[in-house]
PDB file of C-alpha atoms in Angstrom:
ATOM      1  CA  MET C  11     165.060  83.006  91.856  1.00  0.00           C
ATOM      2  CA  SER C  12     162.653  80.128  92.346  1.00  0.00           C
ATOM      3  CA  GLN C  13     159.185  80.410  90.873  1.00  0.00           C
ATOM      4  CA  ILE C  14     156.274  80.937  93.221  1.00  0.00           C
ATOM      5  CA  SER C  15     153.324  78.672  92.441  1.00  0.00           C
ATOM      6  CA  PRO C  16     149.848  80.202  92.418  1.00  0.00           C
ATOM      7  CA  SER C  17     149.028  78.171  95.498  1.00  0.00           C
ATOM      8  CA  CYS C  18     151.713  80.064  97.425  1.00  0.00           C
ATOM      9  CA  ARG C  19     150.220  83.451  96.727  1.00  0.00           C
ATOM     10  CA  ILE C  20     148.348  83.633  99.996  1.00  0.00           C
ATOM     11  CA  LEU C  21     146.629  86.812 101.224  1.00  0.00           C
ATOM     12  CA  GLY C  22     148.616  88.309 104.026  1.00  0.00           C
ATOM     13  CA  CYS C  23     151.807  86.309 103.298  1.00  0.00           C
ATOM     14  CA  CYS C  24     154.943  87.231 101.447  1.00  0.00           C
ATOM     15  CA  VAL C  25     157.154  84.396 100.108  1.00  0.00           C
ATOM     16  CA  LEU C  26     160.813  85.445 100.104  1.00  0.00           C
ATOM     17  CA  SER C  27     163.526  84.887  97.501  1.00  0.00           C
ATOM     18  CA  SER C  28     165.367  81.567  97.040  1.00  0.00           C
ATOM     19  CA  HIS C  29     167.943  82.710  99.597  1.00  0.00           C
ATOM     20  CA  PHE C  30     165.139  82.226 102.145  1.00  0.00           C
ATOM     21  CA  ARG C  31     163.113  79.705 100.149  1.00  0.00           C
ATOM     22  CA  ASN C  32     162.094  77.838 103.261  1.00  0.00           C
ATOM     23  CA  SER C  33     160.934  80.928 105.095  1.00  0.00           C
ATOM     24  CA  VAL C  34     157.577  82.648 104.947  1.00  0.00           C
ATOM     25  CA  LEU C  35     157.110  86.122 106.353  1.00  0.00           C
ATOM     26  CA  THR C  36     153.567  86.676 107.452  1.00  0.00           C
ATOM     27  CA  VAL C  37     152.448  90.271 107.480  1.00  0.00           C
ATOM     28  CA  PHE C  38     148.983  91.036 108.777  1.00  0.00           C
ATOM     29  CA  SER C  39     147.497  94.407 109.507  1.00  0.00           C
ATOM     30  CA  LYS C  40     144.393  95.053 111.568  1.00  0.00           C
ATOM     31  CA  LYS C  41     142.759  96.567 108.503  1.00  0.00           C
ATOM     32  CA  ALA C  42     143.560  93.526 106.319  1.00  0.00           C
ATOM     33  CA  LEU C  43     141.992  91.252 108.929  1.00  0.00           C
ATOM     34  CA  SER C  44     138.907  93.429 109.386  1.00  0.00           C
ATOM     35  CA  SER C  45     136.017  91.900 107.420  1.00  0.00           C
ATOM     36  CA  HIS C  46     134.264  95.262 106.958  1.00  0.00           C
ATOM     37  CA  VAL C  47     136.982  96.229 104.425  1.00  0.00           C
ATOM     38  CA  PHE C  48     135.750  93.619 101.977  1.00  0.00           C
ATOM     39  CA  VAL C  49     132.324  92.480 103.195  1.00  0.00           C
ATOM     40  CA  HIS C  50     129.051  94.333 103.051  1.00  0.00           C
ATOM     41  CA  ARG C  51     126.389  93.613 105.659  1.00  0.00           C
ATOM     42  CA  ASP C  52     123.053  95.383 105.443  1.00  0.00           C
ATOM     43  CA  SER C  53     122.322  97.854 108.217  1.00  0.00           C
ATOM     44  CA  PRO C  54     119.577 100.399 108.870  1.00  0.00           C
ATOM     45  CA  GLN C  55     121.800 103.114 107.383  1.00  0.00           C
ATOM     46  CA  ASN C  56     123.383 101.099 104.584  1.00  0.00           C
ATOM     47  CA  ASN C  57     121.192  98.753 102.569  1.00  0.00           C
ATOM     48  CA  PRO C  58     119.925  98.504  98.973  1.00  0.00           C
ATOM     49  CA  ASN C  59     116.452  99.711  99.924  1.00  0.00           C
ATOM     50  CA  ILE C  60     117.806 103.197 100.631  1.00  0.00           C
ATOM     51  CA  SER C  61     117.614 104.978  97.294  1.00  0.00           C
ATOM     52  CA  PHE C  62     120.394 107.103  95.874  1.00  0.00           C
ATOM     53  CA  GLU C  63     120.264 109.350  92.850  1.00  0.00           C
ATOM     54  CA  PHE C  64     122.670 111.891  91.545  1.00  0.00           C
ATOM     55  CA  THR C  65     121.615 115.519  91.679  1.00  0.00           C
ATOM     56  CA  PRO C  66     120.904 117.071  88.243  1.00  0.00           C
ATOM     57  CA  GLU C  67     124.217 118.967  88.495  1.00  0.00           C
ATOM     58  CA  ASN C  68     126.219 115.872  89.387  1.00  0.00           C
ATOM     59  CA  LYS C  69     124.414 113.780  86.764  1.00  0.00           C
ATOM     60  CA  ALA C  70     125.501 116.358  84.164  1.00  0.00           C
ATOM     61  CA  ARG C  71     129.082 116.113  85.447  1.00  0.00           C
ATOM     62  CA  LEU C  72     128.943 112.347  85.244  1.00  0.00           C
ATOM     63  CA  ASP C  73     127.618 112.495  81.711  1.00  0.00           C
ATOM     64  CA  ALA C  74     130.560 114.774  80.805  1.00  0.00           C
ATOM     65  CA  ILE C  75     132.982 112.286  82.412  1.00  0.00           C
ATOM     66  CA  MET C  76     131.461 109.340  80.524  1.00  0.00           C
ATOM     67  CA  ALA C  77     131.706 111.288  77.239  1.00  0.00           C
ATOM     68  CA  ASN C  78     135.480 111.053  77.505  1.00  0.00           C
ATOM     69  CA  TYR C  79     135.363 107.268  76.912  1.00  0.00           C
ATOM     70  CA  PRO C  80     134.050 105.112  74.000  1.00  0.00           C
ATOM     71  CA  PRO C  81     130.505 103.813  74.611  1.00  0.00           C
ATOM     72  CA  THR C  82     131.937 100.285  74.868  1.00  0.00           C
ATOM     73  CA  HIS C  83     134.366 101.280  77.607  1.00  0.00           C
ATOM     74  CA  LYS C  84     132.122 103.029  80.129  1.00  0.00           C
ATOM     75  CA  SER C  85     133.815 101.028  82.886  1.00  0.00           C
ATOM     76  CA  ALA C  86     136.784 103.386  82.525  1.00  0.00           C
ATOM     77  CA  ALA C  87     134.636 105.959  84.384  1.00  0.00           C
ATOM     78  CA  ILE C  88     134.173 103.846  87.506  1.00  0.00           C
ATOM     79  CA  ILE C  89     136.663 105.646  89.744  1.00  0.00           C
ATOM     80  CA  PRO C  90     135.515 109.241  88.930  1.00  0.00           C
ATOM     81  CA  ALA C  91     131.900 108.151  89.124  1.00  0.00           C
ATOM     82  CA  LEU C  92     132.390 106.614  92.586  1.00  0.00           C
ATOM     83  CA  ASP C  93     134.271 109.733  93.716  1.00  0.00           C
ATOM     84  CA  LEU C  94     131.397 111.893  92.567  1.00  0.00           C
ATOM     85  CA  ALA C  95     128.891 109.709  94.349  1.00  0.00           C
ATOM     86  CA  GLN C  96     130.937 109.805  97.570  1.00  0.00           C
ATOM     87  CA  ARG C  97     131.274 113.605  97.445  1.00  0.00           C
ATOM     88  CA  GLN C  98     127.529 113.989  97.111  1.00  0.00           C
ATOM     89  CA  ASN C  99     126.566 111.380  99.719  1.00  0.00           C
ATOM     90  CA  GLY C 100     129.426 111.966 102.142  1.00  0.00           C
ATOM     91  CA  TRP C 101     130.423 108.278 101.919  1.00  0.00           C
ATOM     92  CA  LEU C 102     129.947 105.361  99.534  1.00  0.00           C
ATOM     93  CA  SER C 103     126.929 103.346 100.467  1.00  0.00           C
ATOM     94  CA  ILE C 104     125.804 100.140  98.785  1.00  0.00           C
ATOM     95  CA  SER C 105     123.044 102.108  97.038  1.00  0.00           C
ATOM     96  CA  CYS C 106     125.623 104.581  95.663  1.00  0.00           C
ATOM     97  CA  MET C 107     127.653 101.694  94.246  1.00  0.00           C
ATOM     98  CA  ASN C 108     124.605  99.987  92.751  1.00  0.00           C
ATOM     99  CA  ARG C 109     123.456 103.164  91.082  1.00  0.00           C
ATOM    100  CA  VAL C 110     126.873 103.732  89.545  1.00  0.00           C
ATOM    101  CA  ALA C 111     126.830 100.151  88.206  1.00  0.00           C
ATOM    102  CA  GLU C 112     123.422 100.749  86.693  1.00  0.00           C
ATOM    103  CA  ILE C 113     124.420 104.036  85.008  1.00  0.00           C
ATOM    104  CA  LEU C 114     127.666 102.621  83.606  1.00  0.00           C
ATOM    105  CA  GLY C 115     126.072  99.361  82.578  1.00  0.00           C
ATOM    106  CA  VAL C 116     128.595  97.182  84.366  1.00  0.00           C
ATOM    107  CA  PRO C 117     128.102  94.275  86.810  1.00  0.00           C
ATOM    108  CA  ARG C 118     127.805  95.393  90.420  1.00  0.00           C
ATOM    109  CA  MET C 119     130.767  93.192  91.301  1.00  0.00           C
ATOM    110  CA  ARG C 120     133.004  95.369  89.100  1.00  0.00           C
ATOM    111  CA  ILE C 121     132.041  98.365  91.214  1.00  0.00           C
ATOM    112  CA  TYR C 122     132.539  96.500  94.520  1.00  0.00           C
ATOM    113  CA  GLU C 123     135.976  95.378  93.404  1.00  0.00           C
ATOM    114  CA  VAL C 124     137.092  98.980  92.872  1.00  0.00           C
ATOM    115  CA  ALA C 125     135.421 100.341  95.993  1.00  0.00           C
ATOM    116  CA  THR C 126     137.068  97.751  98.281  1.00  0.00           C
ATOM    117  CA  PHE C 127     140.525  98.123  96.649  1.00  0.00           C
ATOM    118  CA  TYR C 128     141.001 101.837  97.017  1.00  0.00           C
ATOM    119  CA  THR C 129     141.147 103.114 100.605  1.00  0.00           C
ATOM    120  CA  MET C 130     140.017 106.615  99.655  1.00  0.00           C
ATOM    121  CA  PHE C 131     136.490 105.209  99.173  1.00  0.00           C
ATOM    122  CA  ASN C 132     134.712 105.306 102.542  1.00  0.00           C
ATOM    123  CA  ARG C 133     132.137 102.537 102.709  1.00  0.00           C
ATOM    124  CA  GLU C 134     131.124 103.529 106.197  1.00  0.00           C
ATOM    125  CA  PRO C 135     129.929 107.036 107.279  1.00  0.00           C
ATOM    126  CA  VAL C 136     132.691 109.484 108.211  1.00  0.00           C
ATOM    127  CA  GLY C 137     132.556 112.885 109.829  1.00  0.00           C
ATOM    128  CA  LYS C 138     132.375 116.195 108.020  1.00  0.00           C
ATOM    129  CA  TYR C 139     136.169 116.441 108.371  1.00  0.00           C
ATOM    130  CA  HIS C 140     138.066 113.242 107.722  1.00  0.00           C
ATOM    131  CA  VAL C 141     141.391 113.609 109.477  1.00  0.00           C
ATOM    132  CA  GLN C 142     143.902 111.219 107.851  1.00  0.00           C
ATOM    133  CA  LEU C 143     147.301 111.156 109.586  1.00  0.00           C
ATOM    134  CA  CYS C 144     150.292 109.636 107.872  1.00  0.00           C
ATOM    135  CA  THR C 145     152.157 107.407 110.307  1.00  0.00           C
ATOM    136  CA  THR C 146     154.681 105.790 107.993  1.00  0.00           C
ATOM    137  CA  THR C 147     158.465 106.099 108.543  1.00  0.00           C
ATOM    138  CA  PRO C 148     159.190 109.618 107.171  1.00  0.00           C
ATOM    139  CA  CYS C 149     156.344 111.182 109.140  1.00  0.00           C
ATOM    140  CA  MET C 150     157.184 109.082 112.200  1.00  0.00           C
ATOM    141  CA  LEU C 151     160.722 110.470 112.137  1.00  0.00           C
ATOM    142  CA  GLY C 152     160.268 113.949 110.658  1.00  0.00           C
ATOM    143  CA  GLY C 153     159.864 116.999 112.877  1.00  0.00           C
ATOM    144  CA  VAL C 154     158.125 116.209 116.127  1.00  0.00           C
ATOM    145  CA  GLY C 155     157.083 112.873 114.678  1.00  0.00           C
ATOM    146  CA  SER C 156     153.652 111.464 113.860  1.00  0.00           C
ATOM    147  CA  ASP C 157     153.333 109.771 117.260  1.00  0.00           C
ATOM    148  CA  MET C 158     153.155 113.130 118.991  1.00  0.00           C
ATOM    149  CA  ILE C 159     150.786 114.480 116.338  1.00  0.00           C
ATOM    150  CA  LEU C 160     148.499 111.406 116.798  1.00  0.00           C
ATOM    151  CA  ASP C 161     148.482 111.848 120.531  1.00  0.00           C
ATOM    152  CA  ALA C 162     147.618 115.526 120.116  1.00  0.00           C
ATOM    153  CA  ILE C 163     144.681 114.737 117.801  1.00  0.00           C
ATOM    154  CA  GLN C 164     143.395 112.002 120.050  1.00  0.00           C
ATOM    155  CA  ASN C 165     143.593 114.149 123.154  1.00  0.00           C
ATOM    156  CA  HIS C 166     142.039 117.169 121.456  1.00  0.00           C
ATOM    157  CA  LEU C 167     139.126 115.348 119.813  1.00  0.00           C
ATOM    158  CA  GLY C 168     138.702 112.560 122.375  1.00  0.00           C
ATOM    159  CA  ILE C 169     138.675 109.804 119.720  1.00  0.00           C
ATOM    160  CA  LYS C 170     141.010 107.111 118.487  1.00  0.00           C
ATOM    161  CA  PRO C 171     141.771 106.022 114.876  1.00  0.00           C
ATOM    162  CA  GLY C 172     138.633 104.613 113.281  1.00  0.00           C
ATOM    163  CA  GLN C 173     136.317 106.648 115.503  1.00  0.00           C
ATOM    164  CA  THR C 174     134.103 109.653 114.885  1.00  0.00           C
ATOM    165  CA  THR C 175     133.280 112.438 117.344  1.00  0.00           C
ATOM    166  CA  PRO C 176     129.744 112.376 118.762  1.00  0.00           C
ATOM    167  CA  ASP C 177     128.826 115.511 116.791  1.00  0.00           C
ATOM    168  CA  ASN C 178     129.890 113.748 113.553  1.00  0.00           C
ATOM    169  CA  LEU C 179     132.331 116.569 112.843  1.00  0.00           C
ATOM    170  CA  PHE C 180     135.623 114.633 112.807  1.00  0.00           C
ATOM    171  CA  THR C 181     136.688 111.126 111.878  1.00  0.00           C
ATOM    172  CA  LEU C 182     140.307 110.084 112.585  1.00  0.00           C
ATOM    173  CA  SER C 183     142.232 107.590 110.474  1.00  0.00           C
ATOM    174  CA  GLU C 184     145.835 106.411 110.270  1.00  0.00           C
ATOM    175  CA  VAL C 185     146.965 106.094 106.685  1.00  0.00           C
ATOM    176  CA  GLU C 186     149.962 105.089 104.624  1.00  0.00           C
ATOM    177  CA  CYS C 187     152.275 107.527 102.816  1.00  0.00           C
ATOM    178  CA  LEU C 188     150.494 110.484 101.212  1.00  0.00           C
ATOM    179  CA  GLY C 189     153.478 111.532  99.138  1.00  0.00           C
ATOM    180  CA  ALA C 190     154.481 114.674 101.084  1.00  0.00           C
ATOM    181  CA  CYS C 191     157.483 113.168 102.891  1.00  0.00           C
ATOM    182  CA  VAL C 192     159.626 116.271 102.412  1.00  0.00           C
ATOM    183  CA  ASN C 193     157.313 118.182 104.760  1.00  0.00           C
ATOM    184  CA  ALA C 194     156.768 115.494 107.416  1.00  0.00           C
ATOM    185  CA  PRO C 195     154.871 115.076 109.615  1.00  0.00           C
ATOM    186  CA  MET C 196     151.661 115.783 107.746  1.00  0.00           C
ATOM    187  CA  MET C 197     147.985 114.976 107.609  1.00  0.00           C
ATOM    188  CA  GLN C 198     145.221 115.217 105.035  1.00  0.00           C
ATOM    189  CA  ILE C 199     141.808 116.611 105.974  1.00  0.00           C
ATOM    190  CA  ASN C 200     139.279 116.062 103.179  1.00  0.00           C
ATOM    191  CA  ASP C 201     141.075 117.406 100.071  1.00  0.00           C
ATOM    192  CA  ASP C 202     143.717 119.523 101.848  1.00  0.00           C
ATOM    193  CA  TYR C 203     147.239 118.691 103.018  1.00  0.00           C
ATOM    194  CA  TYR C 204     148.637 120.182 106.243  1.00  0.00           C
ATOM    195  CA  GLU C 205     152.398 119.794 106.479  1.00  0.00           C
ATOM    196  CA  ASP C 206     155.394 120.468 108.745  1.00  0.00           C
ATOM    197  CA  LEU C 207     153.052 120.006 111.656  1.00  0.00           C
ATOM    198  CA  THR C 208     153.647 120.714 115.347  1.00  0.00           C
ATOM    199  CA  VAL C 209     151.350 119.928 118.207  1.00  0.00           C
ATOM    200  CA  GLU C 210     150.315 123.572 118.300  1.00  0.00           C
ATOM    201  CA  ASP C 211     149.502 123.579 114.548  1.00  0.00           C
ATOM    202  CA  VAL C 212     147.263 120.542 114.912  1.00  0.00           C
ATOM    203  CA  THR C 213     145.170 121.961 117.753  1.00  0.00           C
ATOM    204  CA  ARG C 214     144.869 125.293 115.929  1.00  0.00           C
ATOM    205  CA  ILE C 215     143.764 123.649 112.696  1.00  0.00           C
ATOM    206  CA  LEU C 216     141.178 121.504 114.399  1.00  0.00           C
ATOM    207  CA  ASP C 217     139.833 124.461 116.403  1.00  0.00           C
ATOM    208  CA  GLU C 218     139.510 126.548 113.259  1.00  0.00           C
ATOM    209  CA  LEU C 219     137.605 123.807 111.474  1.00  0.00           C
ATOM    210  CA  LYS C 220     135.338 123.385 114.504  1.00  0.00           C
ATOM    211  CA  ALA C 221     134.657 127.129 114.380  1.00  0.00           C
ATOM    212  CA  GLY C 222     133.672 126.946 110.691  1.00  0.00           C
ATOM    213  CA  LYS C 223     136.862 128.584 109.437  1.00  0.00           C
ATOM    214  CA  LYS C 224     139.172 127.343 106.684  1.00  0.00           C
ATOM    215  CA  PRO C 225     142.731 126.839 107.940  1.00  0.00           C
ATOM    216  CA  LYS C 226     145.723 127.587 105.741  1.00  0.00           C
ATOM    217  CA  ALA C 227     146.623 124.427 103.867  1.00  0.00           C
ATOM    218  CA  GLY C 228     150.136 123.325 102.923  1.00  0.00           C
ATOM    219  CA  PRO C 229     153.283 123.856 105.047  1.00  0.00           C
ATOM    220  CA  GLN C 230     152.521 125.465 108.416  1.00  0.00           C
TER     221      GLN C 230
END
């Protein structure tokens, strides 16, 4: 197989094997082309002047996490520290990231690199319930199919992927495989998986959440 020079490693492009050495397959996604995934722009609700501090309870938890690593390797705690900040704040603001960098003693850019790489970090506000629907092949083909589930969610909540309901209760996202292919179609809401979904299951789950109840997680 021919070697690929560094100059050929272009974001959004995949250079094929020597069998197709003269071909380039360009693969762009809307998310990859969306600047907000990688770029921060100050806004009234997200700027460095808005302070963030861990609660005493969460600071104690963070100290316990950091104690698992040598003092010279505090950066190993970046992911759990960001997760803790997001759970407290509801999303990962620039102030959250800056505070984590300060506590861990690492450059802010190290924090930004991690936060922009992992899609589970929400750098914009999301609703109380983050509905993440898998729409990759197994979920698209399994059961009633993710297309029908997506339509049901959109019709029931009145929002499209990337949007939040006016009451800030639900945010809808399309996501890649969540590793529960055997029970497709499925969705994740906050920390819980809901699997083997039907249209009726989806509307029931959303209604129960709206009513302040906790739906049964796992296979439906």
